[in-house]
Amino acid sequence: GCVQEEIRFLISPELVVARLLAEKLADNEALRLVGFERFSSYSGYAKTFQFAGAYHEIGTSEGAASCMPEQLYTQLAVIDATNYGRAAHSRATQYTMDAVEREL
């Protein structure tokens, strides 16, 4: 289903291109994406997610393009998440010192 990460990439398609151009991240790396724009509106979440038309900034008739340039500098920090699974022993692994230090 569409959850936070997927929705962000769907409403800001430049992020998909950034993902294609970025190399694989190491465990101690993060990627900072700056200046992407939102193009789509949506409703719902997960299984109820659906496209709801073009996105327009509140208070403008032309959308985000008519905003001041500094308003377009949205930022996103990207990390490569670790899948610990659903088993109890796997979930406990995420609280080991190595796993916690990786996330910090």
PDB file of N, CA and C in Angstrom:
ATOM      1  N   GLY A   1       0.816  -1.189   0.000  1.00  0.00           N
ATOM      2  CA  GLY A   1       0.000   0.000   0.000  1.00  0.00           C
ATOM      3  C   GLY A   1       0.857   1.249   0.000  1.00  0.00           C
ATOM      4  N   CYS A   2       0.240   2.366  -0.216  1.00  0.00           N
ATOM      5  CA  CYS A   2       0.947   3.641  -0.217  1.00  0.00           C
ATOM      6  C   CYS A   2       0.988   4.209   1.196  1.00  0.00           C
ATOM      7  N   VAL A   3       2.173   4.291   1.749  1.00  0.00           N
ATOM      8  CA  VAL A   3       2.366   4.896   3.058  1.00  0.00           C
ATOM      9  C   VAL A   3       3.293   6.102   2.909  1.00  0.00           C
ATOM     10  N   GLN A   4       3.724   6.686   3.979  1.00  0.00           N
ATOM     11  CA  GLN A   4       4.417   7.966   3.960  1.00  0.00           C
ATOM     12  C   GLN A   4       5.475   8.102   2.869  1.00  0.00           C
ATOM     13  N   GLU A   5       6.408   7.177   2.818  1.00  0.00           N
ATOM     14  CA  GLU A   5       7.503   7.297   1.864  1.00  0.00           C
ATOM     15  C   GLU A   5       7.008   7.238   0.421  1.00  0.00           C
ATOM     16  N   GLU A   6       6.164   6.283   0.132  1.00  0.00           N
ATOM     17  CA  GLU A   6       5.654   6.140  -1.227  1.00  0.00           C
ATOM     18  C   GLU A   6       4.829   7.346  -1.644  1.00  0.00           C
ATOM     19  N   ILE A   7       4.013   7.863  -0.751  1.00  0.00           N
ATOM     20  CA  ILE A   7       3.192   9.026  -1.069  1.00  0.00           C
ATOM     21  C   ILE A   7       4.068  10.230  -1.385  1.00  0.00           C
ATOM     22  N   ARG A   8       5.088  10.468  -0.585  1.00  0.00           N
ATOM     23  CA  ARG A   8       5.976  11.613  -0.834  1.00  0.00           C
ATOM     24  C   ARG A   8       6.602  11.525  -2.223  1.00  0.00           C
ATOM     25  N   PHE A   9       7.019  10.340  -2.633  1.00  0.00           N
ATOM     26  CA  PHE A   9       7.636  10.170  -3.948  1.00  0.00           C
ATOM     27  C   PHE A   9       6.613  10.288  -5.073  1.00  0.00           C
ATOM     28  N   LEU A  10       5.374   9.914  -4.828  1.00  0.00           N
ATOM     29  CA  LEU A  10       4.336  10.028  -5.853  1.00  0.00           C
ATOM     30  C   LEU A  10       3.903  11.472  -6.089  1.00  0.00           C
ATOM     31  N   ILE A  11       3.835  12.272  -5.041  1.00  0.00           N
ATOM     32  CA  ILE A  11       3.368  13.650  -5.205  1.00  0.00           C
ATOM     33  C   ILE A  11       4.492  14.597  -5.618  1.00  0.00           C
ATOM     34  N   SER A  12       5.731  14.143  -5.511  1.00  0.00           N
ATOM     35  CA  SER A  12       6.897  14.930  -5.935  1.00  0.00           C
ATOM     36  C   SER A  12       7.758  14.059  -6.840  1.00  0.00           C
ATOM     37  N   PRO A  13       7.407  13.937  -8.121  1.00  0.00           N
ATOM     38  CA  PRO A  13       8.075  12.978  -9.005  1.00  0.00           C
ATOM     39  C   PRO A  13       9.578  13.202  -9.197  1.00  0.00           C
ATOM     40  N   GLU A  14      10.072  14.401  -8.903  1.00  0.00           N
ATOM     41  CA  GLU A  14      11.522  14.629  -8.995  1.00  0.00           C
ATOM     42  C   GLU A  14      12.286  13.702  -8.056  1.00  0.00           C
ATOM     43  N   LEU A  15      11.630  13.289  -6.984  1.00  0.00           N
ATOM     44  CA  LEU A  15      12.277  12.393  -6.026  1.00  0.00           C
ATOM     45  C   LEU A  15      12.540  11.015  -6.638  1.00  0.00           C
ATOM     46  N   VAL A  16      11.687  10.591  -7.542  1.00  0.00           N
ATOM     47  CA  VAL A  16      11.895   9.306  -8.225  1.00  0.00           C
ATOM     48  C   VAL A  16      13.181   9.381  -9.059  1.00  0.00           C
ATOM     49  N   VAL A  17      13.361  10.488  -9.755  1.00  0.00           N
ATOM     50  CA  VAL A  17      14.574  10.687 -10.560  1.00  0.00           C
ATOM     51  C   VAL A  17      15.796  10.725  -9.654  1.00  0.00           C
ATOM     52  N   ALA A  18      15.705  11.419  -8.532  1.00  0.00           N
ATOM     53  CA  ALA A  18      16.827  11.477  -7.587  1.00  0.00           C
ATOM     54  C   ALA A  18      17.191  10.086  -7.104  1.00  0.00           C
ATOM     55  N   ARG A  19      16.196   9.261  -6.872  1.00  0.00           N
ATOM     56  CA  ARG A  19      16.456   7.885  -6.420  1.00  0.00           C
ATOM     57  C   ARG A  19      17.181   7.078  -7.498  1.00  0.00           C
ATOM     58  N   LEU A  20      16.820   7.312  -8.741  1.00  0.00           N
ATOM     59  CA  LEU A  20      17.486   6.609  -9.838  1.00  0.00           C
ATOM     60  C   LEU A  20      18.941   7.039  -9.997  1.00  0.00           C
ATOM     61  N   LEU A  21      19.228   8.296  -9.715  1.00  0.00           N
ATOM     62  CA  LEU A  21      20.577   8.833  -9.905  1.00  0.00           C
ATOM     63  C   LEU A  21      21.496   8.611  -8.711  1.00  0.00           C
ATOM     64  N   ALA A  22      20.928   8.399  -7.533  1.00  0.00           N
ATOM     65  CA  ALA A  22      21.736   8.223  -6.329  1.00  0.00           C
ATOM     66  C   ALA A  22      22.280   6.803  -6.259  1.00  0.00           C
ATOM     67  N   GLU A  23      23.515   6.696  -5.808  1.00  0.00           N
ATOM     68  CA  GLU A  23      24.091   5.360  -5.644  1.00  0.00           C
ATOM     69  C   GLU A  23      23.595   4.739  -4.340  1.00  0.00           C
ATOM     70  N   LYS A  24      23.842   3.459  -4.176  1.00  0.00           N
ATOM     71  CA  LYS A  24      23.414   2.756  -2.970  1.00  0.00           C
ATOM     72  C   LYS A  24      24.100   3.376  -1.757  1.00  0.00           C
ATOM     73  N   LEU A  25      23.310   3.591  -0.704  1.00  0.00           N
ATOM     74  CA  LEU A  25      23.842   4.195   0.515  1.00  0.00           C
ATOM     75  C   LEU A  25      24.476   3.138   1.407  1.00  0.00           C
ATOM     76  N   ALA A  26      25.579   3.505   2.027  1.00  0.00           N
ATOM     77  CA  ALA A  26      26.196   2.642   3.031  1.00  0.00           C
ATOM     78  C   ALA A  26      25.400   2.773   4.329  1.00  0.00           C
ATOM     79  N   ASP A  27      25.656   1.888   5.281  1.00  0.00           N
ATOM     80  CA  ASP A  27      24.920   1.907   6.547  1.00  0.00           C
ATOM     81  C   ASP A  27      25.092   3.214   7.315  1.00  0.00           C
ATOM     82  N   ASN A  28      26.187   3.915   7.098  1.00  0.00           N
ATOM     83  CA  ASN A  28      26.447   5.159   7.837  1.00  0.00           C
ATOM     84  C   ASN A  28      26.234   6.410   6.982  1.00  0.00           C
ATOM     85  N   GLU A  29      25.463   6.304   5.901  1.00  0.00           N
ATOM     86  CA  GLU A  29      25.251   7.436   5.012  1.00  0.00           C
ATOM     87  C   GLU A  29      23.778   7.837   4.961  1.00  0.00           C
ATOM     88  N   ALA A  30      23.556   9.099   4.650  1.00  0.00           N
ATOM     89  CA  ALA A  30      22.207   9.628   4.416  1.00  0.00           C
ATOM     90  C   ALA A  30      22.295  10.537   3.202  1.00  0.00           C
ATOM     91  N   LEU A  31      21.179  10.738   2.564  1.00  0.00           N
ATOM     92  CA  LEU A  31      21.101  11.594   1.387  1.00  0.00           C
ATOM     93  C   LEU A  31      20.140  12.731   1.709  1.00  0.00           C
ATOM     94  N   ARG A  32      20.552  13.959   1.401  1.00  0.00           N
ATOM     95  CA  ARG A  32      19.706  15.136   1.629  1.00  0.00           C
ATOM     96  C   ARG A  32      19.234  15.660   0.286  1.00  0.00           C
ATOM     97  N   LEU A  33      17.930  15.675   0.084  1.00  0.00           N
ATOM     98  CA  LEU A  33      17.339  16.183  -1.154  1.00  0.00           C
ATOM     99  C   LEU A  33      16.692  17.528  -0.858  1.00  0.00           C
ATOM    100  N   VAL A  34      16.999  18.528  -1.675  1.00  0.00           N
ATOM    101  CA  VAL A  34      16.550  19.901  -1.426  1.00  0.00           C
ATOM    102  C   VAL A  34      15.926  20.487  -2.683  1.00  0.00           C
ATOM    103  N   GLY A  35      14.800  21.197  -2.516  1.00  0.00           N
ATOM    104  CA  GLY A  35      14.237  21.981  -3.596  1.00  0.00           C
ATOM    105  C   GLY A  35      13.246  21.276  -4.498  1.00  0.00           C
ATOM    106  N   PHE A  36      12.718  20.162  -4.104  1.00  0.00           N
ATOM    107  CA  PHE A  36      11.732  19.472  -4.934  1.00  0.00           C
ATOM    108  C   PHE A  36      10.357  20.099  -4.720  1.00  0.00           C
ATOM    109  N   GLU A  37       9.487  19.900  -5.676  1.00  0.00           N
ATOM    110  CA  GLU A  37       8.177  20.541  -5.661  1.00  0.00           C
ATOM    111  C   GLU A  37       7.059  19.495  -5.599  1.00  0.00           C
ATOM    112  N   ARG A  38       5.952  19.871  -5.024  1.00  0.00           N
ATOM    113  CA  ARG A  38       4.787  18.991  -4.965  1.00  0.00           C
ATOM    114  C   ARG A  38       3.893  19.298  -6.165  1.00  0.00           C
ATOM    115  N   PHE A  39       3.488  18.246  -6.893  1.00  0.00           N
ATOM    116  CA  PHE A  39       2.664  18.417  -8.085  1.00  0.00           C
ATOM    117  C   PHE A  39       1.265  17.844  -7.958  1.00  0.00           C
ATOM    118  N   SER A  40       1.050  16.915  -7.038  1.00  0.00           N
ATOM    119  CA  SER A  40      -0.231  16.204  -6.970  1.00  0.00           C
ATOM    120  C   SER A  40      -0.887  16.336  -5.606  1.00  0.00           C
ATOM    121  N   SER A  41      -2.210  16.362  -5.616  1.00  0.00           N
ATOM    122  CA  SER A  41      -2.998  16.257  -4.389  1.00  0.00           C
ATOM    123  C   SER A  41      -3.469  14.810  -4.269  1.00  0.00           C
ATOM    124  N   TYR A  42      -3.794  14.401  -3.073  1.00  0.00           N
ATOM    125  CA  TYR A  42      -4.258  13.027  -2.864  1.00  0.00           C
ATOM    126  C   TYR A  42      -5.226  12.980  -1.703  1.00  0.00           C
ATOM    127  N   SER A  43      -5.923  11.881  -1.620  1.00  0.00           N
ATOM    128  CA  SER A  43      -6.766  11.617  -0.463  1.00  0.00           C
ATOM    129  C   SER A  43      -6.500  10.185  -0.029  1.00  0.00           C
ATOM    130  N   GLY A  44      -6.823   9.893   1.213  1.00  0.00           N
ATOM    131  CA  GLY A  44      -6.654   8.542   1.728  1.00  0.00           C
ATOM    132  C   GLY A  44      -5.234   8.234   2.148  1.00  0.00           C
ATOM    133  N   TYR A  45      -5.038   6.980   2.537  1.00  0.00           N
ATOM    134  CA  TYR A  45      -3.754   6.499   3.037  1.00  0.00           C
ATOM    135  C   TYR A  45      -3.741   4.986   2.879  1.00  0.00           C
ATOM    136  N   ALA A  46      -2.585   4.443   2.581  1.00  0.00           N
ATOM    137  CA  ALA A  46      -2.431   3.000   2.396  1.00  0.00           C
ATOM    138  C   ALA A  46      -3.390   2.494   1.317  1.00  0.00           C
ATOM    139  N   LYS A  47      -4.308   1.599   1.649  1.00  0.00           N
ATOM    140  CA  LYS A  47      -5.198   1.009   0.638  1.00  0.00           C
ATOM    141  C   LYS A  47      -6.249   1.967   0.101  1.00  0.00           C
ATOM    142  N   THR A  48      -6.494   3.077   0.814  1.00  0.00           N
ATOM    143  CA  THR A  48      -7.498   4.037   0.348  1.00  0.00           C
ATOM    144  C   THR A  48      -6.866   5.213  -0.404  1.00  0.00           C
ATOM    145  N   PHE A  49      -5.563   5.197  -0.604  1.00  0.00           N
ATOM    146  CA  PHE A  49      -4.862   6.288  -1.294  1.00  0.00           C
ATOM    147  C   PHE A  49      -5.373   6.432  -2.720  1.00  0.00           C
ATOM    148  N   GLN A  50      -5.617   7.694  -3.142  1.00  0.00           N
ATOM    149  CA  GLN A  50      -5.963   7.943  -4.535  1.00  0.00           C
ATOM    150  C   GLN A  50      -5.600   9.368  -4.937  1.00  0.00           C
ATOM    151  N   PHE A  51      -5.288   9.532  -6.208  1.00  0.00           N
ATOM    152  CA  PHE A  51      -4.960  10.824  -6.799  1.00  0.00           C
ATOM    153  C   PHE A  51      -6.183  11.738  -6.724  1.00  0.00           C
ATOM    154  N   ALA A  52      -5.963  13.011  -6.351  1.00  0.00           N
ATOM    155  CA  ALA A  52      -7.075  13.945  -6.211  1.00  0.00           C
ATOM    156  C   ALA A  52      -6.849  15.223  -7.020  1.00  0.00           C
ATOM    157  N   GLY A  53      -6.089  15.135  -8.100  1.00  0.00           N
ATOM    158  CA  GLY A  53      -5.890  16.287  -8.972  1.00  0.00           C
ATOM    159  C   GLY A  53      -4.569  16.988  -8.754  1.00  0.00           C
ATOM    160  N   ALA A  54      -4.379  18.055  -9.507  1.00  0.00           N
ATOM    161  CA  ALA A  54      -3.160  18.852  -9.414  1.00  0.00           C
ATOM    162  C   ALA A  54      -3.115  19.581  -8.075  1.00  0.00           C
ATOM    163  N   TYR A  55      -1.907  19.760  -7.560  1.00  0.00           N
ATOM    164  CA  TYR A  55      -1.728  20.456  -6.287  1.00  0.00           C
ATOM    165  C   TYR A  55      -1.553  21.949  -6.527  1.00  0.00           C
ATOM    166  N   HIS A  56      -2.229  22.761  -5.730  1.00  0.00           N
ATOM    167  CA  HIS A  56      -2.087  24.217  -5.787  1.00  0.00           C
ATOM    168  C   HIS A  56      -1.837  24.721  -4.377  1.00  0.00           C
ATOM    169  N   GLU A  57      -0.844  25.579  -4.229  1.00  0.00           N
ATOM    170  CA  GLU A  57      -0.558  26.183  -2.931  1.00  0.00           C
ATOM    171  C   GLU A  57      -1.793  26.930  -2.449  1.00  0.00           C
ATOM    172  N   ILE A  58      -2.069  26.855  -1.188  1.00  0.00           N
ATOM    173  CA  ILE A  58      -3.194  27.591  -0.610  1.00  0.00           C
ATOM    174  C   ILE A  58      -2.916  29.084  -0.732  1.00  0.00           C
ATOM    175  N   GLY A  59      -3.908  29.825  -1.220  1.00  0.00           N
ATOM    176  CA  GLY A  59      -3.762  31.267  -1.332  1.00  0.00           C
ATOM    177  C   GLY A  59      -3.179  31.742  -2.644  1.00  0.00           C
ATOM    178  N   THR A  60      -2.894  30.824  -3.584  1.00  0.00           N
ATOM    179  CA  THR A  60      -2.396  31.238  -4.886  1.00  0.00           C
ATOM    180  C   THR A  60      -3.244  30.596  -5.962  1.00  0.00           C
ATOM    181  N   SER A  61      -3.271  31.201  -7.110  1.00  0.00           N
ATOM    182  CA  SER A  61      -4.039  30.629  -8.210  1.00  0.00           C
ATOM    183  C   SER A  61      -3.162  29.821  -9.154  1.00  0.00           C
ATOM    184  N   GLU A  62      -1.848  30.024  -9.071  1.00  0.00           N
ATOM    185  CA  GLU A  62      -0.937  29.343  -9.995  1.00  0.00           C
ATOM    186  C   GLU A  62      -0.141  28.230  -9.346  1.00  0.00           C
ATOM    187  N   GLY A  63      -0.379  27.963  -8.085  1.00  0.00           N
ATOM    188  CA  GLY A  63       0.331  26.886  -7.433  1.00  0.00           C
ATOM    189  C   GLY A  63       1.681  27.300  -6.899  1.00  0.00           C
ATOM    190  N   ALA A  64       2.523  26.314  -6.635  1.00  0.00           N
ATOM    191  CA  ALA A  64       3.808  26.549  -5.989  1.00  0.00           C
ATOM    192  C   ALA A  64       4.742  27.414  -6.819  1.00  0.00           C
ATOM    193  N   ALA A  65       4.581  27.443  -8.123  1.00  0.00           N
ATOM    194  CA  ALA A  65       5.473  28.215  -8.973  1.00  0.00           C
ATOM    195  C   ALA A  65       5.388  29.710  -8.686  1.00  0.00           C
ATOM    196  N   SER A  66       4.281  30.174  -8.111  1.00  0.00           N
ATOM    197  CA  SER A  66       4.143  31.593  -7.833  1.00  0.00           C
ATOM    198  C   SER A  66       4.653  31.973  -6.444  1.00  0.00           C
ATOM    199  N   CYS A  67       5.165  31.021  -5.671  1.00  0.00           N
ATOM    200  CA  CYS A  67       5.691  31.301  -4.344  1.00  0.00           C
ATOM    201  C   CYS A  67       7.065  31.943  -4.438  1.00  0.00           C
ATOM    202  N   MET A  68       7.497  32.499  -3.334  1.00  0.00           N
ATOM    203  CA  MET A  68       8.854  33.028  -3.268  1.00  0.00           C
ATOM    204  C   MET A  68       9.822  31.853  -3.385  1.00  0.00           C
ATOM    205  N   PRO A  69      10.990  32.047  -4.000  1.00  0.00           N
ATOM    206  CA  PRO A  69      11.932  30.940  -4.196  1.00  0.00           C
ATOM    207  C   PRO A  69      12.291  30.188  -2.919  1.00  0.00           C
ATOM    208  N   GLU A  70      12.463  30.895  -1.792  1.00  0.00           N
ATOM    209  CA  GLU A  70      12.844  30.198  -0.560  1.00  0.00           C
ATOM    210  C   GLU A  70      11.755  29.254  -0.073  1.00  0.00           C
ATOM    211  N   GLN A  71      10.512  29.471  -0.495  1.00  0.00           N
ATOM    212  CA  GLN A  71       9.424  28.587  -0.090  1.00  0.00           C
ATOM    213  C   GLN A  71       9.477  27.257  -0.831  1.00  0.00           C
ATOM    214  N   LEU A  72      10.185  27.197  -1.936  1.00  0.00           N
ATOM    215  CA  LEU A  72      10.260  25.964  -2.717  1.00  0.00           C
ATOM    216  C   LEU A  72      11.363  25.033  -2.231  1.00  0.00           C
ATOM    217  N   TYR A  73      12.164  25.478  -1.283  1.00  0.00           N
ATOM    218  CA  TYR A  73      13.287  24.671  -0.832  1.00  0.00           C
ATOM    219  C   TYR A  73      12.870  23.659   0.220  1.00  0.00           C
ATOM    220  N   THR A  74      12.006  22.760  -0.164  1.00  0.00           N
ATOM    221  CA  THR A  74      11.634  21.673   0.731  1.00  0.00           C
ATOM    222  C   THR A  74      12.830  20.737   0.852  1.00  0.00           C
ATOM    223  N   GLN A  75      12.935  20.041   1.968  1.00  0.00           N
ATOM    224  CA  GLN A  75      14.072  19.166   2.214  1.00  0.00           C
ATOM    225  C   GLN A  75      13.597  17.802   2.696  1.00  0.00           C
ATOM    226  N   LEU A  76      14.362  16.793   2.351  1.00  0.00           N
ATOM    227  CA  LEU A  76      14.051  15.423   2.742  1.00  0.00           C
ATOM    228  C   LEU A  76      15.355  14.700   3.042  1.00  0.00           C
ATOM    229  N   ALA A  77      15.431  14.048   4.190  1.00  0.00           N
ATOM    230  CA  ALA A  77      16.582  13.219   4.534  1.00  0.00           C
ATOM    231  C   ALA A  77      16.232  11.770   4.221  1.00  0.00           C
ATOM    232  N   VAL A  78      17.109  11.081   3.509  1.00  0.00           N
ATOM    233  CA  VAL A  78      16.859   9.715   3.069  1.00  0.00           C
ATOM    234  C   VAL A  78      17.904   8.790   3.677  1.00  0.00           C
ATOM    235  N   ILE A  79      17.447   7.698   4.277  1.00  0.00           N
ATOM    236  CA  ILE A  79      18.348   6.664   4.774  1.00  0.00           C
ATOM    237  C   ILE A  79      17.873   5.315   4.241  1.00  0.00           C
ATOM    238  N   ASP A  80      18.767   4.355   4.251  1.00  0.00           N
ATOM    239  CA  ASP A  80      18.422   3.004   3.820  1.00  0.00           C
ATOM    240  C   ASP A  80      17.969   2.225   5.051  1.00  0.00           C
ATOM    241  N   ALA A  81      16.678   2.003   5.167  1.00  0.00           N
ATOM    242  CA  ALA A  81      16.125   1.343   6.348  1.00  0.00           C
ATOM    243  C   ALA A  81      16.497  -0.136   6.401  1.00  0.00           C
ATOM    244  N   THR A  82      16.546  -0.669   7.589  1.00  0.00           N
ATOM    245  CA  THR A  82      16.812  -2.084   7.799  1.00  0.00           C
ATOM    246  C   THR A  82      15.501  -2.796   8.119  1.00  0.00           C
ATOM    247  N   ASN A  83      15.239  -3.908   7.446  1.00  0.00           N
ATOM    248  CA  ASN A  83      14.035  -4.686   7.707  1.00  0.00           C
ATOM    249  C   ASN A  83      14.355  -5.734   8.775  1.00  0.00           C
ATOM    250  N   TYR A  84      13.760  -5.569   9.929  1.00  0.00           N
ATOM    251  CA  TYR A  84      14.008  -6.509  11.022  1.00  0.00           C
ATOM    252  C   TYR A  84      12.977  -7.628  11.068  1.00  0.00           C
ATOM    253  N   GLY A  85      11.971  -7.568  10.247  1.00  0.00           N
ATOM    254  CA  GLY A  85      10.967  -8.619  10.214  1.00  0.00           C
ATOM    255  C   GLY A  85       9.998  -8.535  11.370  1.00  0.00           C
ATOM    256  N   ARG A  86       9.111  -9.525  11.448  1.00  0.00           N
ATOM    257  CA  ARG A  86       8.055  -9.506  12.472  1.00  0.00           C
ATOM    258  C   ARG A  86       8.310 -10.475  13.619  1.00  0.00           C
ATOM    259  N   ALA A  87       9.248 -11.361  13.466  1.00  0.00           N
ATOM    260  CA  ALA A  87       9.521 -12.332  14.527  1.00  0.00           C
ATOM    261  C   ALA A  87      10.098 -11.624  15.752  1.00  0.00           C
ATOM    262  N   ALA A  88       9.768 -12.109  16.937  1.00  0.00           N
ATOM    263  CA  ALA A  88      10.198 -11.469  18.184  1.00  0.00           C
ATOM    264  C   ALA A  88      11.717 -11.345  18.264  1.00  0.00           C
ATOM    265  N   HIS A  89      12.454 -12.395  17.883  1.00  0.00           N
ATOM    266  CA  HIS A  89      13.915 -12.324  17.953  1.00  0.00           C
ATOM    267  C   HIS A  89      14.471 -11.307  16.956  1.00  0.00           C
ATOM    268  N   SER A  90      13.802 -11.147  15.816  1.00  0.00           N
ATOM    269  CA  SER A  90      14.238 -10.153  14.834  1.00  0.00           C
ATOM    270  C   SER A  90      13.986  -8.740  15.329  1.00  0.00           C
ATOM    271  N   ARG A  91      12.834  -8.529  15.933  1.00  0.00           N
ATOM    272  CA  ARG A  91      12.515  -7.196  16.458  1.00  0.00           C
ATOM    273  C   ARG A  91      13.461  -6.819  17.587  1.00  0.00           C
ATOM    274  N   ALA A  92      13.867  -7.779  18.397  1.00  0.00           N
ATOM    275  CA  ALA A  92      14.804  -7.500  19.490  1.00  0.00           C
ATOM    276  C   ALA A  92      16.166  -7.067  18.948  1.00  0.00           C
ATOM    277  N   THR A  93      16.521  -7.556  17.779  1.00  0.00           N
ATOM    278  CA  THR A  93      17.802  -7.219  17.158  1.00  0.00           C
ATOM    279  C   THR A  93      17.920  -5.722  16.895  1.00  0.00           C
ATOM    280  N   GLN A  94      16.809  -5.060  16.615  1.00  0.00           N
ATOM    281  CA  GLN A  94      16.868  -3.630  16.295  1.00  0.00           C
ATOM    282  C   GLN A  94      17.273  -2.773  17.487  1.00  0.00           C
ATOM    283  N   TYR A  95      17.251  -3.337  18.690  1.00  0.00           N
ATOM    284  CA  TYR A  95      17.636  -2.592  19.886  1.00  0.00           C
ATOM    285  C   TYR A  95      19.041  -2.924  20.374  1.00  0.00           C
ATOM    286  N   THR A  96      19.796  -3.689  19.598  1.00  0.00           N
ATOM    287  CA  THR A  96      21.193  -3.925  19.954  1.00  0.00           C
ATOM    288  C   THR A  96      21.973  -2.640  19.743  1.00  0.00           C
ATOM    289  N   MET A  97      23.116  -2.502  20.398  1.00  0.00           N
ATOM    290  CA  MET A  97      23.904  -1.283  20.313  1.00  0.00           C
ATOM    291  C   MET A  97      24.322  -0.973  18.872  1.00  0.00           C
ATOM    292  N   ASP A  98      24.716  -2.012  18.107  1.00  0.00           N
ATOM    293  CA  ASP A  98      25.108  -1.788  16.699  1.00  0.00           C
ATOM    294  C   ASP A  98      23.953  -1.206  15.888  1.00  0.00           C
ATOM    295  N   ALA A  99      22.755  -1.735  16.078  1.00  0.00           N
ATOM    296  CA  ALA A  99      21.603  -1.263  15.320  1.00  0.00           C
ATOM    297  C   ALA A  99      21.218   0.160  15.709  1.00  0.00           C
ATOM    298  N   VAL A 100      21.256   0.453  16.991  1.00  0.00           N
ATOM    299  CA  VAL A 100      20.917   1.803  17.453  1.00  0.00           C
ATOM    300  C   VAL A 100      21.947   2.812  16.929  1.00  0.00           C
ATOM    301  N   GLU A 101      23.218   2.486  17.015  1.00  0.00           N
ATOM    302  CA  GLU A 101      24.262   3.393  16.514  1.00  0.00           C
ATOM    303  C   GLU A 101      24.135   3.622  15.023  1.00  0.00           C
ATOM    304  N   ARG A 102      23.723   2.607  14.280  1.00  0.00           N
ATOM    305  CA  ARG A 102      23.523   2.767  12.840  1.00  0.00           C
ATOM    306  C   ARG A 102      22.459   3.817  12.568  1.00  0.00           C
ATOM    307  N   GLU A 103      21.368   3.793  13.327  1.00  0.00           N
ATOM    308  CA  GLU A 103      20.275   4.724  13.109  1.00  0.00           C
ATOM    309  C   GLU A 103      20.619   6.141  13.538  1.00  0.00           C
ATOM    310  N   LEU A 104      21.538   6.275  14.469  1.00  0.00           N
ATOM    311  CA  LEU A 104      21.921   7.626  14.918  1.00  0.00           C
ATOM    312  C   LEU A 104      22.898   8.230  13.957  1.00  0.00           C
TER     313      LEU A 104
END
